[in-house]
């Protein structure tokens, strides 16, 4: 060891003391021998203790700065060698902190812009090793060049893409990286990687998405950018994995992945091919597992959970959980352990995703008789929304010991699940697609107007005329049915408000009453509250106000403008859609529900939100709805209703006495507590009307109106621009129309076929309304650059100006490295988007004199600022000039 140690010392000296002064050949040989030494931990220690890390970082910086000058092959060799040294140290937990302290990660991120794939990969390997450390990961996340990482994932060669995706996977659990993915609109880039079957790349991407989906905003983005069908599409691929017999000697090698990615094939000839297939099978299972993890995170959003279930997620997931048997999945017991583990992990992750879906009440019907009772018991014994995978082991073990009889039941249920995608039945010319929920009077279904129709989906409420709650059994021609129909018709004709459901039609068929209305894509407030309880979450006060304001708006419209009482305002009849847009439903039947004739005494639930006057069968007015409003807002604050008892009489007594636990004013503001208390005043004469409630919430209402009018103005402006664009496009297209174009052609349609002649039988036409001018994404970047150059062309200030100095240094930096247009693009993008990332501005000796004109600073000044600050400096300086006037 001593002799080897003695050999290291002179090499280390050369590296630390005068590396850059040595000849190219010596530098190469120093690097080569150092990289040999650093394979051993003991020499790594000596290297770090001799300030090797700081020198290494300095040389990386030199490598980056002089990259464009590096024409000789040896120079590339030196940079690659430096990156190897860096990677050797980065893979050792003990030295990651030294590399971070020396800021080597900043240099490594800069190297991602170098147009040399070898150097790029070297830098990516180093970053991966650094990101594997818990502490170093956090620092890396703070400085990560997410835009460039996304760019590599989108455009580079397969290996670079995979490495960049690996960096993202390791960092995407960190808040800053999540913010940057939002800023740089990264979700579409990630989703686009699911084209094709590159499972190894997709594994990294899916795990990145799984972590990004923990952030609610990114969950919504994944949905809005079409993520659900894309992710489910991967589960939907034909994964009919066939049995492959692998020779013993090859099984041992199957532990490490390979880069090939062939499809599984049962007619393989050579054992190498079999091994490759086995590894591909493992990669495929790992990728699907990661997608299951992403789906699990998405189900945290109730709306997405509901949509996933509707898009067959349960059907697709169960196929990855059912144990190896017969022709469903291969028997892997003879296969290498790595493959068995991958399969077992897939089962756990797929089952967990199913359990998360099951946690939402509305989704439970998809699980109806899916599992035999004994298995279902273990399935539900895992509580709602539990991430810990070990909790699912028991259920997977039980599934792996499924009996032949039980397996038959599961297969049958899976088949049925598949069939549920077909329309359930037809009624009144509507195709009934899906059950949305059931209530006291009947059920609500999602329907499609007709097979050919492209009109949007609607909801239909089905009520049996023999329902006991409607009083005596009714007939089609009875007066009561006529009354209901006319009430619904009045609601249809008279009620038009964004917070009130729009009825379309009412009709009777097969002794059932059908009320057709707009479909609200969302969940009832009751479902939202139940799901929050399961997740052990509570409503933020801001969200409660949002619901309250919309309820006030809806009720104000009903009471003041239309003189209509709802009578049955319960969390079941309040639907929350995208961004908590609220809709009140269920008009017309409530009167019957609370009439003396009806048999409501059997269900306590219907009385929870009833005011004392209805409970006592006294005359009531619009203030009955105010009481219910108070109950609903109380429920949002505490997640339980103000009045509760299993005994109907006890409940009635509590309501009549107004006995409820007060809301703690330490948790909610006095104003909110005051509104709830006023709504729950027993004496209806003293209870406020809706206008008074609105005045109690006046400041929140004004703020909402402000936001709405701003949004409206933006929308109007957008519409106007859109209109102008369309008009100019139409004019342009018109100009291009050939003169001999047939006059009879519709005015808004033009042939695109240049061979089209008057009277010719074939021409392709396209409505200009369908043509849209696309925004040029580069223009804003140019504009940003233009601003910088404009400032740099201004005459020097009379007195030194520090901001001018900083901008001058920054502009010089942009071009000094000659790093190409992509580097420039990323920098401009960060400036435009006010990135909070730090940037160091240092005086380059070459331009020192010129720059000193702006600020007489000391030699080699280095100033740290952020892109956001630079952006503000630019705008402030431009305002002092005539820039915006021109
Ligand atoms: N227009 C709609 N669009 C989408 N879903 C709806 C619509 N109307 C109702 N639903 C869903 O259907 C469920 C059942 O509604 P329904 O009106 O039958 O009963 P309910 O309101 O729960 O109880 P009740 O019959 O006592 O009023 C609701 O909870 C809601 O989730």
PDB file of C-alpha atoms and ligand atoms in Angstrom, residues 362 435-445 458-463 469 501-503 517-527 566 568 570-575 583 585-586 589 593 606, ligand 1:
ATOM      1  CA  UNK A 362     -68.583   6.701  -5.593  1.00  0.00           C
ATOM      2  CA  UNK A 435     -74.835   5.371 -12.601  1.00  0.00           C
ATOM      3  CA  UNK A 436     -73.791   8.607 -10.895  1.00  0.00           C
ATOM      4  CA  UNK A 437     -75.455   8.037  -7.565  1.00  0.00           C
ATOM      5  CA  UNK A 438     -78.653   7.162  -5.776  1.00  0.00           C
ATOM      6  CA  UNK A 439     -80.728   9.173  -3.346  1.00  0.00           C
ATOM      7  CA  UNK A 440     -83.976   9.086  -1.480  1.00  0.00           C
ATOM      8  CA  UNK A 441     -86.169   9.140  -4.599  1.00  0.00           C
ATOM      9  CA  UNK A 442     -84.184   7.158  -7.118  1.00  0.00           C
ATOM     10  CA  UNK A 443     -80.962   7.231  -9.069  1.00  0.00           C
ATOM     11  CA  UNK A 444     -79.088   9.653 -11.289  1.00  0.00           C
ATOM     12  CA  UNK A 445     -77.419   8.400 -14.483  1.00  0.00           C
ATOM     13  CA  UNK A 458     -76.375  14.881 -19.696  1.00  0.00           C
ATOM     14  CA  UNK A 459     -77.639  13.594 -16.343  1.00  0.00           C
ATOM     15  CA  UNK A 460     -81.006  11.913 -15.863  1.00  0.00           C
ATOM     16  CA  UNK A 461     -82.730  11.445 -12.529  1.00  0.00           C
ATOM     17  CA  UNK A 462     -85.001   8.413 -12.449  1.00  0.00           C
ATOM     18  CA  UNK A 463     -87.831   8.331  -9.887  1.00  0.00           C
ATOM     19  CA  UNK A 469     -91.797   8.873  -0.370  1.00  0.00           C
ATOM     20  CA  UNK A 501     -78.474  23.111 -12.267  1.00  0.00           C
ATOM     21  CA  UNK A 502     -80.175  23.586 -15.617  1.00  0.00           C
ATOM     22  CA  UNK A 503     -83.082  21.221 -16.237  1.00  0.00           C
ATOM     23  CA  UNK A 517     -80.557  17.982 -16.639  1.00  0.00           C
ATOM     24  CA  UNK A 518     -77.046  19.253 -17.296  1.00  0.00           C
ATOM     25  CA  UNK A 519     -74.346  16.846 -16.239  1.00  0.00           C
ATOM     26  CA  UNK A 520     -72.122  18.270 -13.538  1.00  0.00           C
ATOM     27  CA  UNK A 521     -68.651  16.752 -13.764  1.00  0.00           C
ATOM     28  CA  UNK A 522     -67.867  16.560 -10.101  1.00  0.00           C
ATOM     29  CA  UNK A 523     -68.816  15.120  -6.765  1.00  0.00           C
ATOM     30  CA  UNK A 524     -71.478  15.976  -4.237  1.00  0.00           C
ATOM     31  CA  UNK A 525     -70.312  17.918  -1.204  1.00  0.00           C
ATOM     32  CA  UNK A 526     -71.143  14.856   0.845  1.00  0.00           C
ATOM     33  CA  UNK A 527     -68.740  12.710  -1.162  1.00  0.00           C
ATOM     34  CA  UNK A 566     -85.258  24.992  -2.434  1.00  0.00           C
ATOM     35  CA  UNK A 568     -83.900  20.425   0.574  1.00  0.00           C
ATOM     36  CA  UNK A 570     -78.241  19.208   1.733  1.00  0.00           C
ATOM     37  CA  UNK A 571     -74.630  18.268   0.952  1.00  0.00           C
ATOM     38  CA  UNK A 572     -76.025  15.641  -1.443  1.00  0.00           C
ATOM     39  CA  UNK A 573     -77.712  18.324  -3.506  1.00  0.00           C
ATOM     40  CA  UNK A 574     -74.665  20.562  -3.723  1.00  0.00           C
ATOM     41  CA  UNK A 575     -72.205  19.487  -6.378  1.00  0.00           C
ATOM     42  CA  UNK A 583     -74.037  23.764  -8.502  1.00  0.00           C
ATOM     43  CA  UNK A 585     -79.435  20.503  -7.773  1.00  0.00           C
ATOM     44  CA  UNK A 586     -82.686  18.728  -6.977  1.00  0.00           C
ATOM     45  CA  UNK A 589     -89.330  16.920  -5.250  1.00  0.00           C
ATOM     46  CA  UNK A 593     -90.373  14.581   0.779  1.00  0.00           C
ATOM     47  CA  UNK A 606     -83.173  13.344   5.607  1.00  0.00           C
TER      48      UNK A 606
HETATM   49  N1  LIG B   1     -76.865  16.934 -12.546  1.00  0.00           N
HETATM   50  C1  LIG B   1     -76.053  16.056 -11.995  1.00  0.00           C
HETATM   51  N2  LIG B   1     -74.848  15.833 -12.535  1.00  0.00           N
HETATM   52  C2  LIG B   1     -74.000  14.951 -11.976  1.00  0.00           C
HETATM   53  N3  LIG B   1     -74.267  14.232 -10.879  1.00  0.00           N
HETATM   54  C3  LIG B   1     -75.453  14.404 -10.294  1.00  0.00           C
HETATM   55  C4  LIG B   1     -76.417  15.308 -10.808  1.00  0.00           C
HETATM   56  N4  LIG B   1     -77.492  15.270 -10.004  1.00  0.00           N
HETATM   57  C5  LIG B   1     -77.221  14.386  -9.040  1.00  0.00           C
HETATM   58  N5  LIG B   1     -76.004  13.845  -9.204  1.00  0.00           N
HETATM   59  C6  LIG B   1     -75.328  12.828  -8.377  1.00  0.00           C
HETATM   60  O1  LIG B   1     -76.238  11.793  -8.105  1.00  0.00           O
HETATM   61  C7  LIG B   1     -76.332  11.592  -6.695  1.00  0.00           C
HETATM   62  C8  LIG B   1     -77.770  11.187  -6.375  1.00  0.00           C
HETATM   63  O2  LIG B   1     -78.620  12.292  -6.594  1.00  0.00           O
HETATM   64  P1  LIG B   1     -80.131  12.292  -6.134  1.00  0.00           P
HETATM   65  O3  LIG B   1     -80.690  13.626  -6.439  1.00  0.00           O
HETATM   66  O4  LIG B   1     -80.803  11.098  -6.681  1.00  0.00           O
HETATM   67  O5  LIG B   1     -80.097  12.005  -4.608  1.00  0.00           O
HETATM   68  P2  LIG B   1     -79.629  12.849  -3.396  1.00  0.00           P
HETATM   69  O6  LIG B   1     -79.610  14.268  -3.751  1.00  0.00           O
HETATM   70  O7  LIG B   1     -78.355  12.222  -2.920  1.00  0.00           O
HETATM   71  O8  LIG B   1     -80.731  12.554  -2.322  1.00  0.00           O
HETATM   72  P3  LIG B   1     -82.248  13.020  -2.365  1.00  0.00           P
HETATM   73  O9  LIG B   1     -82.934  12.096  -3.270  1.00  0.00           O
HETATM   74  O10 LIG B   1     -82.636  12.890  -0.968  1.00  0.00           O
HETATM   75  O11 LIG B   1     -82.277  14.423  -2.833  1.00  0.00           O
HETATM   76  C9  LIG B   1     -75.938  12.919  -6.079  1.00  0.00           C
HETATM   77  O12 LIG B   1     -75.400  12.763  -4.800  1.00  0.00           O
HETATM   78  C10 LIG B   1     -74.911  13.410  -7.042  1.00  0.00           C
HETATM   79  O13 LIG B   1     -73.637  12.902  -6.676  1.00  0.00           O
END
